[in-house]
mmCIF file of C-alpha atoms in Angstrom:
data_model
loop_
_atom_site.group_PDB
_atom_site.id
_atom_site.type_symbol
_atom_site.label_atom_id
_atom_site.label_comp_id
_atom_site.label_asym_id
_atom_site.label_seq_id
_atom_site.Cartn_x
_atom_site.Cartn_y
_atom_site.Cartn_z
ATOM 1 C CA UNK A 100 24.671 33.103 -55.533
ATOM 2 C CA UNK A 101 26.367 32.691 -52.044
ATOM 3 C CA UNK A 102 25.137 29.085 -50.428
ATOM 4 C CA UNK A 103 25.170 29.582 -46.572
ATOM 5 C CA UNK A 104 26.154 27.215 -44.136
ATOM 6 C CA UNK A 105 23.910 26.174 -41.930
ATOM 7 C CA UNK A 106 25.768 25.630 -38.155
ATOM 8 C CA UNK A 107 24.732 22.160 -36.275
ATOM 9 C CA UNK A 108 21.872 23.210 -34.320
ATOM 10 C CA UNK A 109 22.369 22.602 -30.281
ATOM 11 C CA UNK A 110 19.432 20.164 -30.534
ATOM 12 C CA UNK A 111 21.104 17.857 -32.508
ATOM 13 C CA UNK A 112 24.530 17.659 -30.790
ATOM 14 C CA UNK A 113 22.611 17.251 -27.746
ATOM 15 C CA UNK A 114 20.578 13.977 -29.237
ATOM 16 C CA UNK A 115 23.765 12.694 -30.198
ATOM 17 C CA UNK A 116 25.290 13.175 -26.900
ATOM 18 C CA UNK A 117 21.871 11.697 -25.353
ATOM 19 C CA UNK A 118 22.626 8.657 -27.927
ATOM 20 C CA UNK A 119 26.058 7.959 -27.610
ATOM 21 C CA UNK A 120 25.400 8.320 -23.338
ATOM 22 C CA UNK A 121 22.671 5.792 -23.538
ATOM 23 C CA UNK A 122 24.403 3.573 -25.547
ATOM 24 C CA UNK A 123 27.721 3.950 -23.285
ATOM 25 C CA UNK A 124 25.072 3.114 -20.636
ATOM 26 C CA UNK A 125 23.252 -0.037 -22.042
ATOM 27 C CA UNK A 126 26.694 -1.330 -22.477
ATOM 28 C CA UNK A 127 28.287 -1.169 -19.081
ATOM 29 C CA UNK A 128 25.089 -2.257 -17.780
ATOM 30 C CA UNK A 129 25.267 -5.717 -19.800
ATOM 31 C CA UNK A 130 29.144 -6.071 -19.003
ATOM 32 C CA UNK A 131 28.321 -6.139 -15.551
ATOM 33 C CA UNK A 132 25.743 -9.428 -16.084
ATOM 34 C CA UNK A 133 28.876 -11.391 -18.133
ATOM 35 C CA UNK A 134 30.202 -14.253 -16.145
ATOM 36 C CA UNK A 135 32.442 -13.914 -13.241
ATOM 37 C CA UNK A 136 35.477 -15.818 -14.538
ATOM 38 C CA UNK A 137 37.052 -19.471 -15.336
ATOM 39 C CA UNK A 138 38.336 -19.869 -11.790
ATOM 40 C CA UNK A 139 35.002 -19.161 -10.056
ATOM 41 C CA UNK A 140 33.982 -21.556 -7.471
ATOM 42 C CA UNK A 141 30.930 -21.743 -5.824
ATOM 43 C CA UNK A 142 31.281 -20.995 -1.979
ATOM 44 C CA UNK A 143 29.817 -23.786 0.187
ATOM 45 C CA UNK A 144 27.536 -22.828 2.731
ATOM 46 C CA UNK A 145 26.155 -24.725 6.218
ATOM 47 C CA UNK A 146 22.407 -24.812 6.855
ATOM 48 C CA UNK A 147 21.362 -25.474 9.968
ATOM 49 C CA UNK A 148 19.508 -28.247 10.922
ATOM 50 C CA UNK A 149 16.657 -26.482 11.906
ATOM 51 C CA UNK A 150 15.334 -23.190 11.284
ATOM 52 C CA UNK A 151 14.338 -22.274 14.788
ATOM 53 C CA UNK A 152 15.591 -22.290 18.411
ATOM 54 C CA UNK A 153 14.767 -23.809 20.973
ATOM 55 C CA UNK A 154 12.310 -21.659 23.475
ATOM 56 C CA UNK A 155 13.611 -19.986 26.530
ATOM 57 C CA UNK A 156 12.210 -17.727 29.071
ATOM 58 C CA UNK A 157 9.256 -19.795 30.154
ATOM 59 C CA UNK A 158 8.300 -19.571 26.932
ATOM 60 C CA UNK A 159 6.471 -22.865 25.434
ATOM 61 C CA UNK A 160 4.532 -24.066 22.098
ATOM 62 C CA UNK A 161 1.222 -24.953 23.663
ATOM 63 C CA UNK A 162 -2.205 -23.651 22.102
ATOM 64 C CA UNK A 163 -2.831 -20.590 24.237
ATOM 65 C CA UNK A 164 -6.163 -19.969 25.629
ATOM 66 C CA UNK A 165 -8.361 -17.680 23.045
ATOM 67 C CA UNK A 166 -9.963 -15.800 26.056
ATOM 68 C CA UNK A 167 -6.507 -14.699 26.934
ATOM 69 C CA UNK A 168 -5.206 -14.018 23.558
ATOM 70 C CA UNK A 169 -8.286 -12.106 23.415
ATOM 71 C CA UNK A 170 -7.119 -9.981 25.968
ATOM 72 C CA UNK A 171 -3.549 -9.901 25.233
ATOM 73 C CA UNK A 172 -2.555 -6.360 26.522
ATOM 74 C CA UNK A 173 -3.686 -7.671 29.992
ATOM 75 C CA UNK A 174 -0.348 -9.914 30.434
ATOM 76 C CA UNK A 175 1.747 -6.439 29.984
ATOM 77 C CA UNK A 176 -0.551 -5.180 33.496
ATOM 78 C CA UNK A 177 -0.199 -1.591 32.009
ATOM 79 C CA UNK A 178 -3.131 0.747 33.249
ATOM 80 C CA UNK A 179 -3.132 3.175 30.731
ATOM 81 C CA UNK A 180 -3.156 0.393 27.729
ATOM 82 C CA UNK A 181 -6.219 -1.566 29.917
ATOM 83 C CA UNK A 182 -8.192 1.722 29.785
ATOM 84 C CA UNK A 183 -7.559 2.377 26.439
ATOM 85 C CA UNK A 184 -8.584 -1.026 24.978
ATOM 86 C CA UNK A 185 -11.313 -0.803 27.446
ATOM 87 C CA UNK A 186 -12.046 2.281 25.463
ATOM 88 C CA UNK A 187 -11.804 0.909 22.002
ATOM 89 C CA UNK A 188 -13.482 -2.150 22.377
ATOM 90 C CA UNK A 189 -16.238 -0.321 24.735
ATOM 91 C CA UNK A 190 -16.482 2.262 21.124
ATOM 92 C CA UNK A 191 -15.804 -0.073 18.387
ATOM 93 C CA UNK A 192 -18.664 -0.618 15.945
ATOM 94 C CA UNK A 193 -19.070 -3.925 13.954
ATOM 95 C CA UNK A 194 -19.626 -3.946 10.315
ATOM 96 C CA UNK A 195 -23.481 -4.055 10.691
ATOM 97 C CA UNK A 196 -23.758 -0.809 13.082
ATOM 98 C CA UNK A 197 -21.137 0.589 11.334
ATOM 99 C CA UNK A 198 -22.306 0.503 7.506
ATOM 100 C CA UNK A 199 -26.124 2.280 9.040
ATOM 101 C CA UNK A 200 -24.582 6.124 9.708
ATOM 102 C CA UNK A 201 -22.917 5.427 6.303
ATOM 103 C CA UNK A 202 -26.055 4.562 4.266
ATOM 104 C CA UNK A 203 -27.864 7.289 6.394
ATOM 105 C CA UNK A 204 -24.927 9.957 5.458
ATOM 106 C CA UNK A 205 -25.052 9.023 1.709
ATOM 107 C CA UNK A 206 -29.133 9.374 1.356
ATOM 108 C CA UNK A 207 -29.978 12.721 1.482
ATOM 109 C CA UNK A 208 -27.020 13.319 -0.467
ATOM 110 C CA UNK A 209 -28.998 11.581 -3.312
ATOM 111 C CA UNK A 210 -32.419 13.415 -2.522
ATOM 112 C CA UNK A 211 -30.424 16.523 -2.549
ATOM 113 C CA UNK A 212 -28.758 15.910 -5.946
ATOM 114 C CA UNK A 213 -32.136 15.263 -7.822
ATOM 115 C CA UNK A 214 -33.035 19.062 -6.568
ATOM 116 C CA UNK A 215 -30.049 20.664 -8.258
ATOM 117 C CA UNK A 216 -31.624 19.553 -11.557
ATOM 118 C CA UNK A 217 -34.850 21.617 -12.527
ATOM 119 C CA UNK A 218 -37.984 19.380 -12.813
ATOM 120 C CA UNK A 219 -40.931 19.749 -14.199
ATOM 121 C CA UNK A 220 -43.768 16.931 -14.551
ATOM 122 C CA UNK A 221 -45.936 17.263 -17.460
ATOM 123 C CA UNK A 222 -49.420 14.647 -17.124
ATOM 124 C CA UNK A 223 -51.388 15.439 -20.237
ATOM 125 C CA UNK A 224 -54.000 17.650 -17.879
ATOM 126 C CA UNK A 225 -52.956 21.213 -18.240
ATOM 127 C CA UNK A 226 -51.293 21.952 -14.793
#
């Protein structure tokens, strides 16, 4: 009886490819994280001795007053950002108003979902 060769299937060479790659992969990757040498010397740096600058510009640290950092678009004196956050603030809801049209909204929503099932009440009395 003739045996017959069976030929590498593609799916296997390309496993081993995927294997070897990976492995190739994992490898260069944890060369990179080695040390950088004998002769490597730490580079000295210079902080500075503080961490801000000093203010310019009229600029100055004092508490500012909350009524004008409640209005802080007013300092730019731009008309068409006034009357727009005239606008918004004239519109805008707080959480109170604004959680009523949303538990109004979501109501009949229930009522409405206890139709879709069929009811029927059954009291013991024949109706």
């Amino acid at each position: 009886m003739k045996t017959i060769k069976r030929m590498p299937s593609a799916d296997g060479t390309l496993q081993r490819l995927l294997r070897v790659l990976g492995a190739t992969c994992t490898l260069l990757s944890l060369c990179g994280c080695s040390a950088v040498g004998p002769d490597y010397v730490k580079p000295e740096t210079e902080l500075p001795s503080a961490w801000y600058s000093e203010l310019q510009d009229g600029l100055t640290n004092t508490a500012i007053d909350p009524q004008t950092l409640a209005q802080w678009w007013s300092t730019l004196e731009d008309p068409t950002l006034s009357s727009l956050m005239e606008r918004a603030v004239r519109g805008n809801l707080d959480l109170k108003n604004a959680r009523a049209p949303c538990s109004r909204g979501t109501r009949p929503q229930r009522h409405q979902s206890r139709q879709i099932v069929p009811h029927h009440r059954c009291n013991g009395i024949g109706h």
